[in-house]
Amino acid sequence: MIARWCIDVMFYIMSDLALLRMNKSSAAHRRRKKEKEEQEKIPDLQAMSVLSMYQDNMSQDMNTDRIIMGGVLNNPSLTFNDGVRTIDYVLVWEAGKVDATTPQAIEQRRIFEENLENEGLQLEREAPKELHGLNFTKIHAPYSVLRDYSEILKLRMPMKECSKIRKGGRTNAILNAAMYMSKFSALKDVHEKTNSLVDKMDACWEQFMAKIRVDPDLFPERKHRLTAIYSKDKEYLFDTTAECFWTPSIRSRIVQFILDRKKFSSASNDDFAFGITRLISNSTYSAAYPLHDGDLKTPGSMRHLLYTEWASVSKCIKYQPLDYVKDYFGVKIGLYFAWLGFYTHMLIPASIVGLICVIYSASTVYSNQPSEQVCNYNSSIKMCPLCDYFCDYWDLKDTCLQSRITYLFDNSTTVFFAIFMSFWAACFLELWKRYSAEMTHRWDLTGFDVYEEHPRPQYLARLAHVKRTQLNVVTGEREPMVPFWRMRLPATLMSFSVVALLVLLALATVLGVVLYRMSLLGATILRHNSNVLITYNPIMFTTATAACINLVLICLLNYIYQYLAEWLTEKELLRTQTEFDDSLTLKIYLLQFVNYYASIFYIAFFKGKYVGRPGDYVRFFGHRQEECAPGGCFLELSIQLAIIMVGKQFINTIVEMLMPYLLKWLYIIRTIGRKNTIKSPLQWVKDFKLVDFGNMGLFPEYLEMVLQYGFVTIFVSAFPLAPLFALINNVLEMRLDAKKFLSCYRRPVPQRVNDIGVWYRILDSIGKLSVITNGFIIAFTSDFIPRLVYQFAMESNLNNYVNYTLADFNISVIEYKPLKSTYKEEMCSYPGYWYYKQGDDYERSNWYWHVMGARLAFIVVFENVVALVMIIVRWAIPDMSGELRDRIRREAYVINSFILDETRSRSLGSTRQGTSCRAGPTGPGGPAGGDTGEGGDGGAGEEITDSNWNHIASLSGSDFDLAAHGEHQDIADLGKHVVSKHSFNENEPGPAHV
């Protein structure tokens, strides 16, 4: 690959010389023509050209359209009874439900459906007798409705094939150089010999990647089509005759927009009686959903194809067909799977480095001097008791196994891995922004601005009694004004207070687990157990059992937190769905953060730090505080992390897979009863039995991954295998989520977003927090700094290190001595840096302050080095590649030129027709065409025309779109040049759109 790169660079340099000579030669035109003919004969070199991005792949587009529309073509139940009109949405109500059969509900349905028909939607009603009173209303959006609402929603639709795209562009310089250099036989032979080995390596690599890439036969590569904001006045720019111009996703989105805004009451004073959401909440309707495009087991639909080739666990090593996922589920879900796939791929290097660190630690565990000193510790002085009364003096070498396991995670590679993961976190976020820019452009979201959101129906329903309104300056509509002192402030204070109470509840559970450990350490059951591991390692036993209890409490509190968070957010009276989702996300993540990480923070930064010393223990409710093992709390931290992280992933996977099936079963029982069944081949009946996706469908998926990201980054120095377990989980999670969405949930209405929203800010905050936590874990929880100080100040080979970390205490200072003890010595050892002063008084030694100073100095150095590395990474990795930026500019230029050319050609045609109609007996020299009079400033008019066209052509992005739709501030001038069904009379108004 390096050799090929060098040759390509040489070709690029020679191309400039070649082009210079060709420009000076009189036969340059003929030579370029000949090279063009030779270029068409060499497909390998043609693939190198930038023009290959703009090749016509119409056959692939036709195959893609067949895949997208295959479900409609192969499944008759996706259309009305006439077999022509597609079912774009389905409404369901139950005749057996009391609330649905009241006169008020019947009247609301009649008015609502009548308003839908007045809007242009076509309805077809069915009530099969074998479906136990279920009534279905099928909705179809005709061509006129699609045109109107595509313009209202400002949808970006694919344009017609543009000749500028196929013919424009500059020929690749490398291609020209290769064609020129191919004339020299000597260089040609060198090129062939050099490429012999490289080609073989490329062939092997391509063969390997072919097993991972998406099968192009099943999922043809999508051609990138240029798009523009749809306008009925500019419909000649769009390929509206294409079979898949208005895809099922766009159709369902348009129908959903209408359903959310149609009234169901004829009362003039009831301004908020609108929207399908309110009708479902009061049981007038039971469900509203778009249809899946086929069955899971029947080939011929996109759903079946995605289920077999994407959602299958056997395909877990393959790339995801993200373009087709986006087409089927919409941009929001497609972007989630794009982010999940990118995150999973980024975990691969982190997993490899973490595994190497653990393997290195395991291979050197028996050469670690501190752990070997513990295992070979021979002294008549034993360790001081771990608890009052029931704990005896114990031998240090009993913790041999514990010290060796601690070394696996607490060694010289810990600092390296912590710095690496901080660098990895910075690269992950920066590379995701870069990758997100690629996907945003690929899915035509560049410059996407969310239109002003309408108020949530729940928001309007709660404000139905409020009479005071205010004008929305964006939409121009009057909306209810929330009373600040009577509604807004009390709701905010209540939300803040309850969230604070829930945070304290999470901390109280941690305190309960701590008291459990403290009481269990002194229990006689541990001292009289026949299991040696429990008897001599009570700290490890209590840590493992306490972690399991903590995991159970976490899982139980999760459901309480989520329910209360949704209830509190609803009380806050947030106007739009985006505001509601962001507030709910922050609340739940804060509660989950405290719930999951509180016990880990306690072990990492508080446990064993303030316990005192023999004779002067710091007591809590009369009990001695927990102490760390002689090797420190690092092993306990690793155990806590492993149990909570792996256990959480295991439980969440089971719950996520079983819960949709359970909800589906409960929904059917609640609808038709336990003894009845619904069996029908009709797709709109099958989809009714599925679970509603809802607005928060992706929230638990993002939350689970972001919590996992916290385990991978915040505490990764204590558990280097965390990225590996996360990688294994995510490989399965990706396919299981896909299977769940396809088989258990109704098809969601597509939503357009341009990023992952508030989750990115949370991920960025976690990355910054991880730098602080990892620095403090290494400095204060691990033994890295004490060992480093000992090597620097005392002995470089850590001889006698363990003895140096122990202090001898006279057993007479112990307040509550063991009841049954055969220990006869007068001294016992205790971990820490203490020295005997006088009497019963012990103080910290100077060595303790040296170590403390080294810990603080390490934090300062570590934080600044890592922060500097992260700044360099963010500076070195731009949010958008130069190639993508140039491509976007090129496409914007092509779109603008194409629209202006098409508009100008139509304008000139209309102008000529109008001029010929107005031409009278006077000739060119008469008043109409002379230098004076009305037509006297024709030349000036042309100058104005050119300046205006140049002004419009200089616009880009949203400014050009506004100008093209008559909304730009200078568009009034542009209207003078469009003559369509208007005369040239200055008193007549110009056209509304250009």
mmCIF file with all atom_site columns, N, CA, C and O in Angstrom, residues 275-290:
data_model
loop_
_atom_site.group_PDB
_atom_site.id
_atom_site.type_symbol
_atom_site.label_atom_id
_atom_site.label_alt_id
_atom_site.label_comp_id
_atom_site.label_asym_id
_atom_site.label_entity_id
_atom_site.label_seq_id
_atom_site.pdbx_PDB_ins_code
_atom_site.Cartn_x
_atom_site.Cartn_y
_atom_site.Cartn_z
_atom_site.occupancy
_atom_site.B_iso_or_equiv
_atom_site.pdbx_formal_charge
_atom_site.auth_seq_id
_atom_site.auth_comp_id
_atom_site.auth_asym_id
_atom_site.auth_atom_id
_atom_site.pdbx_PDB_model_num
ATOM 1  N N  . GLY A 1 275 ? -56.243 16.683 17.712 1.00 0.00 ? 275 GLY A N  1
ATOM 2  C CA . GLY A 1 275 ? -55.113 15.763 17.798 1.00 0.00 ? 275 GLY A CA 1
ATOM 3  C C  . GLY A 1 275 ? -55.511 14.348 18.137 1.00 0.00 ? 275 GLY A C  1
ATOM 4  O O  . GLY A 1 275 ? -56.359 14.095 19.003 1.00 0.00 ? 275 GLY A O  1
ATOM 5  N N  . ILE A 1 276 ? -54.881 13.399 17.453 1.00 0.00 ? 276 ILE A N  1
ATOM 6  C CA . ILE A 1 276 ? -55.163 11.977 17.675 1.00 0.00 ? 276 ILE A CA 1
ATOM 7  C C  . ILE A 1 276 ? -54.662 11.539 19.038 1.00 0.00 ? 276 ILE A C  1
ATOM 8  O O  . ILE A 1 276 ? -55.206 10.590 19.632 1.00 0.00 ? 276 ILE A O  1
ATOM 9  N N  . THR A 1 277 ? -53.652 12.221 19.577 1.00 0.00 ? 277 THR A N  1
ATOM 10 C CA . THR A 1 277 ? -53.125 11.826 20.879 1.00 0.00 ? 277 THR A CA 1
ATOM 11 C C  . THR A 1 277 ? -54.172 11.977 21.975 1.00 0.00 ? 277 THR A C  1
ATOM 12 O O  . THR A 1 277 ? -54.318 11.084 22.827 1.00 0.00 ? 277 THR A O  1
ATOM 13 N N  . ARG A 1 278 ? -54.908 13.076 21.950 1.00 0.00 ? 278 ARG A N  1
ATOM 14 C CA . ARG A 1 278 ? -55.950 13.274 22.957 1.00 0.00 ? 278 ARG A CA 1
ATOM 15 C C  . ARG A 1 278 ? -57.096 12.285 22.766 1.00 0.00 ? 278 ARG A C  1
ATOM 16 O O  . ARG A 1 278 ? -57.685 11.812 23.740 1.00 0.00 ? 278 ARG A O  1
ATOM 17 N N  . LEU A 1 279 ? -57.399 11.942 21.520 1.00 0.00 ? 279 LEU A N  1
ATOM 18 C CA . LEU A 1 279 ? -58.465 10.974 21.272 1.00 0.00 ? 279 LEU A CA 1
ATOM 19 C C  . LEU A 1 279 ? -58.081 9.590  21.777 1.00 0.00 ? 279 LEU A C  1
ATOM 20 O O  . LEU A 1 279 ? -58.934 8.840  22.265 1.00 0.00 ? 279 LEU A O  1
ATOM 21 N N  . ILE A 1 280 ? -56.811 9.239  21.677 1.00 0.00 ? 280 ILE A N  1
ATOM 22 C CA . ILE A 1 280 ? -56.360 7.949  22.197 1.00 0.00 ? 280 ILE A CA 1
ATOM 23 C C  . ILE A 1 280 ? -56.339 7.972  23.722 1.00 0.00 ? 280 ILE A C  1
ATOM 24 O O  . ILE A 1 280 ? -56.692 6.991  24.381 1.00 0.00 ? 280 ILE A O  1
ATOM 25 N N  . SER A 1 281 ? -55.955 9.108  24.294 1.00 0.00 ? 281 SER A N  1
ATOM 26 C CA . SER A 1 281 ? -55.878 9.182  25.750 1.00 0.00 ? 281 SER A CA 1
ATOM 27 C C  . SER A 1 281 ? -57.253 9.077  26.404 1.00 0.00 ? 281 SER A C  1
ATOM 28 O O  . SER A 1 281 ? -57.373 8.547  27.512 1.00 0.00 ? 281 SER A O  1
ATOM 29 N N  . ASN A 1 282 ? -58.309 9.572  25.738 1.00 0.00 ? 282 ASN A N  1
ATOM 30 C CA . ASN A 1 282 ? -59.652 9.441  26.315 1.00 0.00 ? 282 ASN A CA 1
ATOM 31 C C  . ASN A 1 282 ? -60.417 8.250  25.751 1.00 0.00 ? 282 ASN A C  1
ATOM 32 O O  . ASN A 1 282 ? -61.640 8.175  25.882 1.00 0.00 ? 282 ASN A O  1
ATOM 33 N N  . SER A 1 283 ? -59.699 7.319  25.094 1.00 0.00 ? 283 SER A N  1
ATOM 34 C CA . SER A 1 283 ? -60.235 6.030  24.623 1.00 0.00 ? 283 SER A CA 1
ATOM 35 C C  . SER A 1 283 ? -61.234 6.159  23.484 1.00 0.00 ? 283 SER A C  1
ATOM 36 O O  . SER A 1 283 ? -61.936 5.192  23.178 1.00 0.00 ? 283 SER A O  1
ATOM 37 N N  . THR A 1 284 ? -61.291 7.319  22.841 1.00 0.00 ? 284 THR A N  1
ATOM 38 C CA . THR A 1 284 ? -62.124 7.415  21.636 1.00 0.00 ? 284 THR A CA 1
ATOM 39 C C  . THR A 1 284 ? -61.565 6.516  20.546 1.00 0.00 ? 284 THR A C  1
ATOM 40 O O  . THR A 1 284 ? -62.308 5.852  19.819 1.00 0.00 ? 284 THR A O  1
ATOM 41 N N  . TYR A 1 285 ? -60.267 6.514  20.405 1.00 0.00 ? 285 TYR A N  1
ATOM 42 C CA . TYR A 1 285 ? -59.558 5.543  19.577 1.00 0.00 ? 285 TYR A CA 1
ATOM 43 C C  . TYR A 1 285 ? -58.642 4.730  20.480 1.00 0.00 ? 285 TYR A C  1
ATOM 44 O O  . TYR A 1 285 ? -58.204 5.197  21.542 1.00 0.00 ? 285 TYR A O  1
ATOM 45 N N  . SER A 1 286 ? -58.320 3.533  20.039 1.00 0.00 ? 286 SER A N  1
ATOM 46 C CA . SER A 1 286 ? -57.420 2.676  20.806 1.00 0.00 ? 286 SER A CA 1
ATOM 47 C C  . SER A 1 286 ? -55.991 2.740  20.297 1.00 0.00 ? 286 SER A C  1
ATOM 48 O O  . SER A 1 286 ? -55.047 2.553  21.066 1.00 0.00 ? 286 SER A O  1
ATOM 49 N N  . ALA A 1 287 ? -55.813 2.966  18.994 1.00 0.00 ? 287 ALA A N  1
ATOM 50 C CA . ALA A 1 287 ? -54.473 2.961  18.429 1.00 0.00 ? 287 ALA A CA 1
ATOM 51 C C  . ALA A 1 287 ? -54.483 3.725  17.118 1.00 0.00 ? 287 ALA A C  1
ATOM 52 O O  . ALA A 1 287 ? -55.526 3.866  16.456 1.00 0.00 ? 287 ALA A O  1
ATOM 53 N N  . ALA A 1 288 ? -53.309 4.217  16.743 1.00 0.00 ? 288 ALA A N  1
ATOM 54 C CA . ALA A 1 288 ? -53.082 4.871  15.455 1.00 0.00 ? 288 ALA A CA 1
ATOM 55 C C  . ALA A 1 288 ? -51.647 4.574  15.053 1.00 0.00 ? 288 ALA A C  1
ATOM 56 O O  . ALA A 1 288 ? -50.720 4.853  15.814 1.00 0.00 ? 288 ALA A O  1
ATOM 57 N N  . TYR A 1 289 ? -51.468 4.022  13.860 1.00 0.00 ? 289 TYR A N  1
ATOM 58 C CA . TYR A 1 289 ? -50.131 3.572  13.480 1.00 0.00 ? 289 TYR A CA 1
ATOM 59 C C  . TYR A 1 289 ? -50.028 3.421  11.970 1.00 0.00 ? 289 TYR A C  1
ATOM 60 O O  . TYR A 1 289 ? -51.003 3.103  11.291 1.00 0.00 ? 289 TYR A O  1
ATOM 61 N N  . PRO A 1 290 ? -48.817 3.627  11.420 1.00 0.00 ? 290 PRO A N  1
ATOM 62 C CA . PRO A 1 290 ? -48.547 3.224  10.038 1.00 0.00 ? 290 PRO A CA 1
ATOM 63 C C  . PRO A 1 290 ? -48.239 1.731  10.004 1.00 0.00 ? 290 PRO A C  1
ATOM 64 O O  . PRO A 1 290 ? -47.977 1.111  11.044 1.00 0.00 ? 290 PRO A O  1
#
